[in-house]
CSV table of C-alpha atoms in Angstrom, one decimal:
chain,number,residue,atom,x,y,z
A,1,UNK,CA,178.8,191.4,173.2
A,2,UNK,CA,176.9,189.4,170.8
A,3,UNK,CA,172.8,189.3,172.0
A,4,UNK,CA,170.6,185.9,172.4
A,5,UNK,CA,169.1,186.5,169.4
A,6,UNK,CA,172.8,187.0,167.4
A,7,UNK,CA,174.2,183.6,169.0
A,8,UNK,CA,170.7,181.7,167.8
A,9,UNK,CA,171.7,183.1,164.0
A,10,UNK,CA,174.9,181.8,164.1
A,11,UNK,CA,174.8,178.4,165.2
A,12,UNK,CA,171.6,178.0,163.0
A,13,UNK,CA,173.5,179.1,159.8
A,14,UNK,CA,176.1,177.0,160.6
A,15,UNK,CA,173.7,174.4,160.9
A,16,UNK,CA,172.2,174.5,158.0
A,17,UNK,CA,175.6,175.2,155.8
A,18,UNK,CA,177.2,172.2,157.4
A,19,UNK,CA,174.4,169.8,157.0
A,20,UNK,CA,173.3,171.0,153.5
A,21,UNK,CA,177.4,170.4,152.7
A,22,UNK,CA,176.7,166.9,154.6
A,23,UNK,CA,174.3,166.1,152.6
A,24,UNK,CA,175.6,167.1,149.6
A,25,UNK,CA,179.5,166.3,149.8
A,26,UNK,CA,179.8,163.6,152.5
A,27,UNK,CA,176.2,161.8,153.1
A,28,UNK,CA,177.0,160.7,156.5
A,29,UNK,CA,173.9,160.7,158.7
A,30,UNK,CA,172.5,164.2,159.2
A,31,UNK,CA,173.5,164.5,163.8
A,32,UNK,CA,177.1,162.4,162.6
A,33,UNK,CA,177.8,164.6,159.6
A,34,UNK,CA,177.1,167.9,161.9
A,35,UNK,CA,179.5,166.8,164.6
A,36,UNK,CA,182.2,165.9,162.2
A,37,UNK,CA,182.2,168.8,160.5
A,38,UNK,CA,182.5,171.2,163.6
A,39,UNK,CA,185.2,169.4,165.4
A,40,UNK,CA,186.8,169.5,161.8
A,41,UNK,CA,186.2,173.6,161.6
A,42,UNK,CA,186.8,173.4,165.5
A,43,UNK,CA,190.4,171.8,165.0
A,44,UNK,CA,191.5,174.2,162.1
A,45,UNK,CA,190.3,177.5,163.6
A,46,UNK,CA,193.1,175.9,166.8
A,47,UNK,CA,195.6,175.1,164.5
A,48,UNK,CA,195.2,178.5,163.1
A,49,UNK,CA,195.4,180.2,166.7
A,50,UNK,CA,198.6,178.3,167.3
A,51,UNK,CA,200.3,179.4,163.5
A,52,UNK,CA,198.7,182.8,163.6
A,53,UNK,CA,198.0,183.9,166.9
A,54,UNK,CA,196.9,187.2,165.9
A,55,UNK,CA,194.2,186.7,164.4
A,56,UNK,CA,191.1,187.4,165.8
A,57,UNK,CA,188.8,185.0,164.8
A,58,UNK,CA,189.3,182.7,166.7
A,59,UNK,CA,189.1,184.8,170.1
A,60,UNK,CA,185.9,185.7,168.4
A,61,UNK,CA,184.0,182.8,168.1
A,62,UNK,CA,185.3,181.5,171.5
A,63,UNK,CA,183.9,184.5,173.1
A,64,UNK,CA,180.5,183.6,171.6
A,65,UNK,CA,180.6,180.4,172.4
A,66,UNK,CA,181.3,180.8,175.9
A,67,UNK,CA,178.2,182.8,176.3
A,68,UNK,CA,176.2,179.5,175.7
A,69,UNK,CA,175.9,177.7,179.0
A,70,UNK,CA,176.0,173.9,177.4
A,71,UNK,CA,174.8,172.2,180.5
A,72,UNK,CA,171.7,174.6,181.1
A,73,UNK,CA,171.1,174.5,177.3
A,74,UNK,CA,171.2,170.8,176.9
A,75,UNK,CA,169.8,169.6,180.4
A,76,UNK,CA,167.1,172.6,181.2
A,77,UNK,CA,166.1,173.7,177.1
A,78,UNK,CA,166.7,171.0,174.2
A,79,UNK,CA,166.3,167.1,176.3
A,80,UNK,CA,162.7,168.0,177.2
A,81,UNK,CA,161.2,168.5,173.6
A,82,UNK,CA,163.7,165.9,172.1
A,83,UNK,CA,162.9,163.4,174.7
A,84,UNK,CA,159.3,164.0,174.1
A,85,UNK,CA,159.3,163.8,170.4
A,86,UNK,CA,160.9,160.7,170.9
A,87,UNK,CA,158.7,159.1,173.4
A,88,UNK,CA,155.7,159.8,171.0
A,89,UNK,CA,156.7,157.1,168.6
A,90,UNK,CA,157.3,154.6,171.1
A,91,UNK,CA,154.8,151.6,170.8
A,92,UNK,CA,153.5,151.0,174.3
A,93,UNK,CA,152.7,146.9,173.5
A,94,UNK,CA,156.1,146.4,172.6
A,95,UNK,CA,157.4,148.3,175.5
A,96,UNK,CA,155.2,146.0,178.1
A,97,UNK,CA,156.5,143.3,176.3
A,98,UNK,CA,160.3,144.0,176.9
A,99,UNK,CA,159.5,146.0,180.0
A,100,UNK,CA,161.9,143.7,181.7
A,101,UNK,CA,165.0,144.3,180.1
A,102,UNK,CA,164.5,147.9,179.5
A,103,UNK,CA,164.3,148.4,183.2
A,104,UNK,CA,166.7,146.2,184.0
A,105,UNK,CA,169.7,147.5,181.6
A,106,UNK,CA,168.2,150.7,183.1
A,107,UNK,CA,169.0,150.0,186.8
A,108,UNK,CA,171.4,147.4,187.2
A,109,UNK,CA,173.4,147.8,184.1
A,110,UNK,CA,174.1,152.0,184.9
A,111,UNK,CA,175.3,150.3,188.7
A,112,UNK,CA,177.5,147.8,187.0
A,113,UNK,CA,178.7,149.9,184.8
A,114,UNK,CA,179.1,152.8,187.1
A,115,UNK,CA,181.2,150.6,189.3
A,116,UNK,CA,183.3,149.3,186.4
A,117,UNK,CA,184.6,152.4,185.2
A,118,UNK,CA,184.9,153.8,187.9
A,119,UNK,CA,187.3,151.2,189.4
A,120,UNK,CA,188.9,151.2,186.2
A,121,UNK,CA,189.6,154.6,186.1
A,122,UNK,CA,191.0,155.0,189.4
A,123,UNK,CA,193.5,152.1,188.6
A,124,UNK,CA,194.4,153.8,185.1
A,125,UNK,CA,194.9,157.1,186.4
A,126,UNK,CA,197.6,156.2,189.1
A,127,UNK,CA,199.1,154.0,186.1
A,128,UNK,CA,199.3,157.2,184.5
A,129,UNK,CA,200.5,159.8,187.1
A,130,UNK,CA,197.1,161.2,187.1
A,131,UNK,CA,195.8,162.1,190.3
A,132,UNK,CA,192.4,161.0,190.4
A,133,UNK,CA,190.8,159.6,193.6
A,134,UNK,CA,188.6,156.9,193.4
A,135,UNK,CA,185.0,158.8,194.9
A,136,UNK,CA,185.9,161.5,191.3
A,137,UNK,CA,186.5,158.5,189.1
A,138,UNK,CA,182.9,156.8,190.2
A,139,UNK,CA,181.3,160.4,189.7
A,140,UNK,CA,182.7,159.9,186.2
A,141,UNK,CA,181.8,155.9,186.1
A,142,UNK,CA,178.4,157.1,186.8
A,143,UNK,CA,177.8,160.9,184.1
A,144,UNK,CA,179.7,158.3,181.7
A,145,UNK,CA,177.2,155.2,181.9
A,146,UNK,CA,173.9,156.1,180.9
A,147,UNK,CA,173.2,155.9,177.3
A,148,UNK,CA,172.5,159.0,175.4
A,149,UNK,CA,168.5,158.7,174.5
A,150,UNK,CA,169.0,161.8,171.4
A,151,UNK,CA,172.1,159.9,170.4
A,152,UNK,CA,170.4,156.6,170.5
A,153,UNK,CA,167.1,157.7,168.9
A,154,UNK,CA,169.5,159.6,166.1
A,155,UNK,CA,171.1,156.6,164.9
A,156,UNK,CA,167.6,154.0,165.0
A,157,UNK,CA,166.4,156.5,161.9
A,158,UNK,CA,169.5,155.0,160.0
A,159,UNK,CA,169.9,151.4,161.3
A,160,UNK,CA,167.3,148.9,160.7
A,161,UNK,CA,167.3,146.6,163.9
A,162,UNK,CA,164.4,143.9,164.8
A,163,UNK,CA,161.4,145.7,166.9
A,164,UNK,CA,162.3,143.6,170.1
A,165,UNK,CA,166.0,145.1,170.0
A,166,UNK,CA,165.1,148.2,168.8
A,167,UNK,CA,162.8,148.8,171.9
A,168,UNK,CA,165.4,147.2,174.2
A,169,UNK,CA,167.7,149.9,172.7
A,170,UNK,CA,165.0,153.0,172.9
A,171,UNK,CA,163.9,152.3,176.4
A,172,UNK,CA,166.8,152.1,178.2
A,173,UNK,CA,167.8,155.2,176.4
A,174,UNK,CA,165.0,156.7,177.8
A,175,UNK,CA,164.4,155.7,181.2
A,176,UNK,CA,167.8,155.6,182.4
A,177,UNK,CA,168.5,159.1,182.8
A,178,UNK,CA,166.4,159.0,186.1
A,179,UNK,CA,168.7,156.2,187.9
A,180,UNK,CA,171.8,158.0,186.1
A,181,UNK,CA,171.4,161.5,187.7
A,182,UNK,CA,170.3,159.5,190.8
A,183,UNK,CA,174.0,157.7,190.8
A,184,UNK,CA,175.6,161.2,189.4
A,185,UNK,CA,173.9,163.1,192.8
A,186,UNK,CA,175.0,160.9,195.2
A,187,UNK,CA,178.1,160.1,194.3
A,188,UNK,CA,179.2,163.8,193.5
A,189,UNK,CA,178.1,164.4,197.1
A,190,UNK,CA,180.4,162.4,198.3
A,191,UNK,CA,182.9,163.1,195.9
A,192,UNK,CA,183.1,166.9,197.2
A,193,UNK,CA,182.3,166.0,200.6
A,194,UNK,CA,179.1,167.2,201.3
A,195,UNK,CA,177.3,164.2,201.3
A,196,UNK,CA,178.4,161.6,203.4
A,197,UNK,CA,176.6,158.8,205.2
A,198,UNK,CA,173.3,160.8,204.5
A,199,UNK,CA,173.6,160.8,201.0
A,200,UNK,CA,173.6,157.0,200.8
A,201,UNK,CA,170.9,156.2,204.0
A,202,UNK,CA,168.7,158.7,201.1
A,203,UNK,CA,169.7,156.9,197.6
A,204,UNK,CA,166.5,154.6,197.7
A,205,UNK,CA,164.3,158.2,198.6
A,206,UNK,CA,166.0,159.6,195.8
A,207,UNK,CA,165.1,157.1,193.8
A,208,UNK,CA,161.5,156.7,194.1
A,209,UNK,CA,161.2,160.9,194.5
A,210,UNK,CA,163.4,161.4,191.1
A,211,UNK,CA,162.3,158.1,188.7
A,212,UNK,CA,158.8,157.2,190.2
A,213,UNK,CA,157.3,160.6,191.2
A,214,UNK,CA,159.0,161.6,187.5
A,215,UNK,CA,156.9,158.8,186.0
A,216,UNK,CA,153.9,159.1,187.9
A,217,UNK,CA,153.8,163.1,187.5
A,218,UNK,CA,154.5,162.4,183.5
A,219,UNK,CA,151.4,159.9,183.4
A,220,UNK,CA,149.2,162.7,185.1
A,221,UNK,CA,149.8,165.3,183.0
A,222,UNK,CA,150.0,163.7,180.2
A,223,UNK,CA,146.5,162.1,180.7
A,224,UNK,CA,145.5,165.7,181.1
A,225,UNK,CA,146.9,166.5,177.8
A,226,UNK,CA,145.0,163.7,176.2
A,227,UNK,CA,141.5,164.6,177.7
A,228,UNK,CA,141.8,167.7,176.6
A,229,UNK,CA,142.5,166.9,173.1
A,230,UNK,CA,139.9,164.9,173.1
A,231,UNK,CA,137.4,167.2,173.1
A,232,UNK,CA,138.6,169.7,170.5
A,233,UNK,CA,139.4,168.7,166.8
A,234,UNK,CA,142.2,171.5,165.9
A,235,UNK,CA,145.4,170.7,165.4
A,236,UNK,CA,146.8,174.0,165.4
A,237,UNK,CA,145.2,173.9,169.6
A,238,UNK,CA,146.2,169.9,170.4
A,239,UNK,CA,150.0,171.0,168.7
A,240,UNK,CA,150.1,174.0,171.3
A,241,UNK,CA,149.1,171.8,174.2
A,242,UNK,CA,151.5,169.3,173.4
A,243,UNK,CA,154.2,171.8,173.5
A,244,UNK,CA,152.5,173.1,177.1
A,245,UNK,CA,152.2,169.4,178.4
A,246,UNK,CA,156.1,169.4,177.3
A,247,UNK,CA,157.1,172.8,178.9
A,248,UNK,CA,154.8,172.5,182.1
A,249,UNK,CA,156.0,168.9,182.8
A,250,UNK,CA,159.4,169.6,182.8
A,251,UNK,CA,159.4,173.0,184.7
A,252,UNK,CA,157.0,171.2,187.1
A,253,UNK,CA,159.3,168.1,187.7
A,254,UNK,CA,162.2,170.6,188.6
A,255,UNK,CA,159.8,172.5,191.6
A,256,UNK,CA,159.2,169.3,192.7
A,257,UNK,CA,162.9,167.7,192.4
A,258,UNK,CA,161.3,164.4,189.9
A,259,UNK,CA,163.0,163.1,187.2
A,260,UNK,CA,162.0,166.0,184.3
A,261,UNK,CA,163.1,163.6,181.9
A,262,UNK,CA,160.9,160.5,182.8
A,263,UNK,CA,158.1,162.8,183.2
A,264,UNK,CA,158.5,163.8,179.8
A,265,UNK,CA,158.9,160.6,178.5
A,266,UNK,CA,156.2,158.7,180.0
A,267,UNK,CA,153.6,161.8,178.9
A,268,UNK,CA,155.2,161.2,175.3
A,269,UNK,CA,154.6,157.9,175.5
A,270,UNK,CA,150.8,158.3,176.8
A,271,UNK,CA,149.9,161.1,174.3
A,272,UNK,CA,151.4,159.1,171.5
A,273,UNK,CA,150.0,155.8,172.2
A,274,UNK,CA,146.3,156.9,173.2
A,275,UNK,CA,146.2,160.3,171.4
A,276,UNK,CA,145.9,158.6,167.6
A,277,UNK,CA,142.8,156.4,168.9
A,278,UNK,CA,140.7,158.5,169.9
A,279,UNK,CA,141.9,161.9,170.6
A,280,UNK,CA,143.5,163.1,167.2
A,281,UNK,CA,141.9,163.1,163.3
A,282,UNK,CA,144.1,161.9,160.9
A,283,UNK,CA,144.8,165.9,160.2
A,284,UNK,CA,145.8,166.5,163.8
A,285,UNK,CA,148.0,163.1,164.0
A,286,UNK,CA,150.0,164.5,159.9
A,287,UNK,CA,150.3,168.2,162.0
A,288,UNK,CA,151.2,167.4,165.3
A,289,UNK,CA,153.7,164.4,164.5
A,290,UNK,CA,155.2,166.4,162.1
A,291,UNK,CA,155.4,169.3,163.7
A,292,UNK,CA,157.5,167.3,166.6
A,293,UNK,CA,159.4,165.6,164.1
A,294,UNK,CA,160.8,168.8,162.6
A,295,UNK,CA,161.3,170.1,166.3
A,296,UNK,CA,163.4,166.8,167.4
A,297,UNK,CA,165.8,167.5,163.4
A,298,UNK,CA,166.2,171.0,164.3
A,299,UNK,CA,167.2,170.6,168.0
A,300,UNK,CA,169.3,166.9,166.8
A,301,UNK,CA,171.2,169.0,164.8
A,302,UNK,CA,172.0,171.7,166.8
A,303,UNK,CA,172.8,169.5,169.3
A,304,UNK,CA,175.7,167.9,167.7
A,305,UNK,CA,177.0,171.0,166.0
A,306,UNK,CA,177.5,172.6,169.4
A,307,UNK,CA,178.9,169.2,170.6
A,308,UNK,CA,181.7,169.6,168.2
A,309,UNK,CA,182.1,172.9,168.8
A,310,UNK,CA,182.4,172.9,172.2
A,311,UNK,CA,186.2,171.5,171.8
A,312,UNK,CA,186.7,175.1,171.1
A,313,UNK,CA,185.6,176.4,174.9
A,314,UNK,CA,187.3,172.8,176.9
A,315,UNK,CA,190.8,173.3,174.9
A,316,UNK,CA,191.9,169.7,176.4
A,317,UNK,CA,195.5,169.8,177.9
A,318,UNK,CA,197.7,167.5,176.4
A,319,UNK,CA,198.5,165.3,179.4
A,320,UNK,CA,195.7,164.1,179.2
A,321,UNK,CA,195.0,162.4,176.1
A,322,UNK,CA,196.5,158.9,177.5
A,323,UNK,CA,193.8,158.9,180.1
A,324,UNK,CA,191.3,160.0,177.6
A,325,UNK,CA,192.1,157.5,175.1
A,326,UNK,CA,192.1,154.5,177.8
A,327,UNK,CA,188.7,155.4,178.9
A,328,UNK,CA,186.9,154.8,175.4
A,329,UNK,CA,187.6,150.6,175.8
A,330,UNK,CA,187.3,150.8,179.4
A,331,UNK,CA,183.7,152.3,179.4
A,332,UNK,CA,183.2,149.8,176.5
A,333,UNK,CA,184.2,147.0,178.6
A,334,UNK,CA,181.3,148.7,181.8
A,335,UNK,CA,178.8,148.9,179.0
A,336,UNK,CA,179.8,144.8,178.1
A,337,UNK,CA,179.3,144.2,181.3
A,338,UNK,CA,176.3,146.0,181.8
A,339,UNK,CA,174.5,144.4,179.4
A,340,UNK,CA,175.6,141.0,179.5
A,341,UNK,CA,174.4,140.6,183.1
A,342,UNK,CA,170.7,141.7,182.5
A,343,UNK,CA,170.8,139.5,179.0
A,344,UNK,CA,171.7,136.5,181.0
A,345,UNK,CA,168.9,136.8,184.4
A,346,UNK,CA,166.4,137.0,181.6
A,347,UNK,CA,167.6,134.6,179.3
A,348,UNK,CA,164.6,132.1,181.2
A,349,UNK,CA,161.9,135.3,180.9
A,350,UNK,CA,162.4,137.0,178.1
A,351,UNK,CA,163.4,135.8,174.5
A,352,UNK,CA,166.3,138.0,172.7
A,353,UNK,CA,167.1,138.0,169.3
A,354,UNK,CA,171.1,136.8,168.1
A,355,UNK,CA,172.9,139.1,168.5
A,356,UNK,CA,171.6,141.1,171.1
A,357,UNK,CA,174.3,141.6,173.6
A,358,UNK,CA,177.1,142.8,170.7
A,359,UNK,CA,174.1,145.2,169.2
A,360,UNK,CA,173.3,146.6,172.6
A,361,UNK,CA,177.2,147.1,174.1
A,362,UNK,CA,178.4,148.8,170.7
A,363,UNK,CA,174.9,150.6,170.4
A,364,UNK,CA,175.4,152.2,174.0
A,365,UNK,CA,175.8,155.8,172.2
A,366,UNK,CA,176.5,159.0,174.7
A,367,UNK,CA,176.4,162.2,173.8
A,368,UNK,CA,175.3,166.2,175.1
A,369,UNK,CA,173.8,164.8,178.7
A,370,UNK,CA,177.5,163.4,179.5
A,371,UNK,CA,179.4,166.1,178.6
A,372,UNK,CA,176.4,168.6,180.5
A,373,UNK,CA,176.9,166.7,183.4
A,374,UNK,CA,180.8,166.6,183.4
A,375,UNK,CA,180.9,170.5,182.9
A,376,UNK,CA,178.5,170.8,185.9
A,377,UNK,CA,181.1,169.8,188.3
A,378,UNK,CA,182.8,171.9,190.9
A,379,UNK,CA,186.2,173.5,189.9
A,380,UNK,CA,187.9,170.7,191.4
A,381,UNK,CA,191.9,169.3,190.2
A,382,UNK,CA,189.9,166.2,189.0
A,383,UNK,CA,187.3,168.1,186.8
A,384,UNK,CA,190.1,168.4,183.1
A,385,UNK,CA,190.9,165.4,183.1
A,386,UNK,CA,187.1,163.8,183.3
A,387,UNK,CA,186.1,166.2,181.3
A,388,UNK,CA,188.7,165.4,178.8
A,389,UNK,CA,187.8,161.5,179.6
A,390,UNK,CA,184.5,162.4,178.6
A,391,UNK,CA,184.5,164.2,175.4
A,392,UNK,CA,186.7,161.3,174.3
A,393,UNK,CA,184.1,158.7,175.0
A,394,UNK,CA,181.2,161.0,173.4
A,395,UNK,CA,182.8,161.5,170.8
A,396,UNK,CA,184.2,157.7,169.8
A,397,UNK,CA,180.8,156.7,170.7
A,398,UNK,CA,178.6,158.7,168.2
A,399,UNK,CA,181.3,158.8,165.4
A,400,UNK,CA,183.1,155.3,165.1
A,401,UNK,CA,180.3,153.6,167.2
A,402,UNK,CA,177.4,155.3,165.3
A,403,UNK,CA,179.1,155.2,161.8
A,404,UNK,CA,179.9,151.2,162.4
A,405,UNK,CA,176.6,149.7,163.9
A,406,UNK,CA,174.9,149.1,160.9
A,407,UNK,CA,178.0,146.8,160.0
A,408,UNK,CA,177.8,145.3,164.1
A,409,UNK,CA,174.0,144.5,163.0
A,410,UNK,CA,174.5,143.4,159.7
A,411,UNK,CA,177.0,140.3,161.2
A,412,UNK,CA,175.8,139.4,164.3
A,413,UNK,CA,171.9,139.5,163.4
């Protein structure tokens, strides 16, 4: 049985031979190039189980990969420190300034969107002999809708977008995880039964413990963070208490069942807006932002190489690659949806660039925190084919969707 430490080497060697062959060979973007790469090795170790089914590498690496518990490793150890190095580089004026949308496309869109594909779902799946029932498809309508921040933020490095868009594309990312898992809760509650009419009488308390208490908790430790850096000048102290203020904020958030991910990002957003004032030198600002750059490449691309991998572990059935291949345009046609109706009860408040609603709806990347939540769900007769349903979408989204928006931009901007 292969140790922590052995399972680390391994996918970090992989990592670094598939993106130095990326970069070298293909030059797709780095998190793209990664995930193509191991569902391409993915696919030809299974076609070599199914020719040669004696040999043992394959059982091998399976065995290992098993070991890694994707949801906990995604959802409780690499979206706190990605989210964070994120949020540091959002620009808090521009944020206030499209605070509207971004919360809007936040809240209403993931309902809209949740109800969409959900509906849609249900109606596809008894078109195609599937037995899903319409509580499960919602529980997928609802893991499915909110956009990927770590995908998102991956692909803004390679497309240039205007700063209004950009921010309407980064916020959301960010700050609709907390109405997401919100939905996700509730409606997997009633999904498996042990929710019921409570569960909805507490979705507003849910919301305000989870996304507001997750914001407001962010704010106060982060403000803590920045005070204290303020009165030291050493970066090699202010890095290490960013990384506490990271680690604490998150562990914290879960004691107190808040949204770890707002609290993250709004303490990102605090120590990256007010830290370069007046709380950082311009050697602390070069160590600290570069130290949480490198963090957020590293984890990026480990990340999407265990994304690709993970095809080996799910081994889809078959039956259900109709239903899989539906969902992609279906959950494009919640995210249309979802966006369109925020675009247009703003049009009177907020200006958007041309453009906007094509850039935002074929923008809408998803990525690990779907497929996390879909493998958290009970061992129900509905859980393959979501899960199938899933990987489908995340993967569409990141590789066709993320390979193609720069050509999306580049003719409707």
């Amino acid at each position: 049985m292969p140790s922590a430490f052995d399972l680390i080497a391994v996918l970090l060697v992989l990592t670094a031979v598939f993106g130095w062959l990326n970069h070298v060979f293909l030059r797709l973007p780095h998190s793209i190039g990664l995930l193509i790469m191991a569902l391409g090795a993915s696919l030809v170790l299974i076609g070599i189980e199914v020719a040669l089914p004696n040999v043992a590498l394959y059982e091998s690496l399976t065995a290992m990969l098993r070991q890694i518990d994707f949801r906990e490793t995604v959802l409780n150890g690499m979206l706190a420190f990605l989210l964070f190095a994120g949020a540091l580089h959002v620009d808090l004026g521009i944020l206030r300034e499209r605070a509207w949308t971004v919360g809007l496309i936040a809240t209403l869109g993931v309902v809209i969107s949740t109800a969409v594909v959900g509906v849609g779902l249900w109606w596809l799946s008894g078109l195609l002999g599937i037995a899903i029932s319409l509580p499960w498809a919602l529980v997928f309508g609802a893991l499915i809708s909110p956009t990927d921040p770590v995908a998102v933020l991956s692909t803004l490095k390679t497309v240039e977008v205007p700063k209004a868009l950009e921010m309407d594309m980064a916020g959301e990312s960010l700050f609709n995880d907390g109405v997401g898992v919100v939905v996700f809760t509730v409606l997997l509650a009633l999904a498996a039964g042990s929710g019921g009419e409570s569960s909805i009488l507490h979705v507003a308390e849910l919301f305000f413990v989870e996304a507001l208490g997750g914001a407001a908790l962010g704010w106060g430790t982060g403000y803590l963070a920045y005070r204290a850096m303020r009165r030291i000048d050493d970066y090699p102290m202010e890095t290490l208490i960013s990384l506490a203020l990271v680690a604490g904020t998150y562990a914290l958030a879960a004691k107190l069942h808040m949204s770890g991910p707002i609290a993250v990002v709004v303490a990102g957003i605090l120590v990256g807006n007010r830290g370069p004032v007046d709380a950082m030198s311009d050697l602390t600002q070069r160590y600290v932002f570069g130290f949480w750059t490198l963090v957020d490449e590293i984890l990026n691309s480990v990340l999407f190489l265990l994304i690709g991998l993970e095809v080996l572990v799910l081994r889809f059935d078959p039956f259900f690659a109709g239903l899989a291949a539906a969902s992609i345009p279906l959950v494009l046609l919640g995210r249309f949806l979802a966006v369109t109706g925020p675009v247009l009860m703003l049009q009177g408040r907020q200006e958007f660039v041309r453009g906007t609603i094509p850039v935002l709806t074929w923008g809408g990347l998803r990525g690990g925190i779907s497929i996390a939540l879909a493998l958290s769900l009970p061992e129900v007769a509905e859980k393959p084919p979501l899960l199938a349903a899933t990987y489908a979408v995340v993967v569409f989204t990141i590789v066709v969707q993320g390979l193609s928006l720069r050509a999306v931009v580049g003719r409707t901007i």
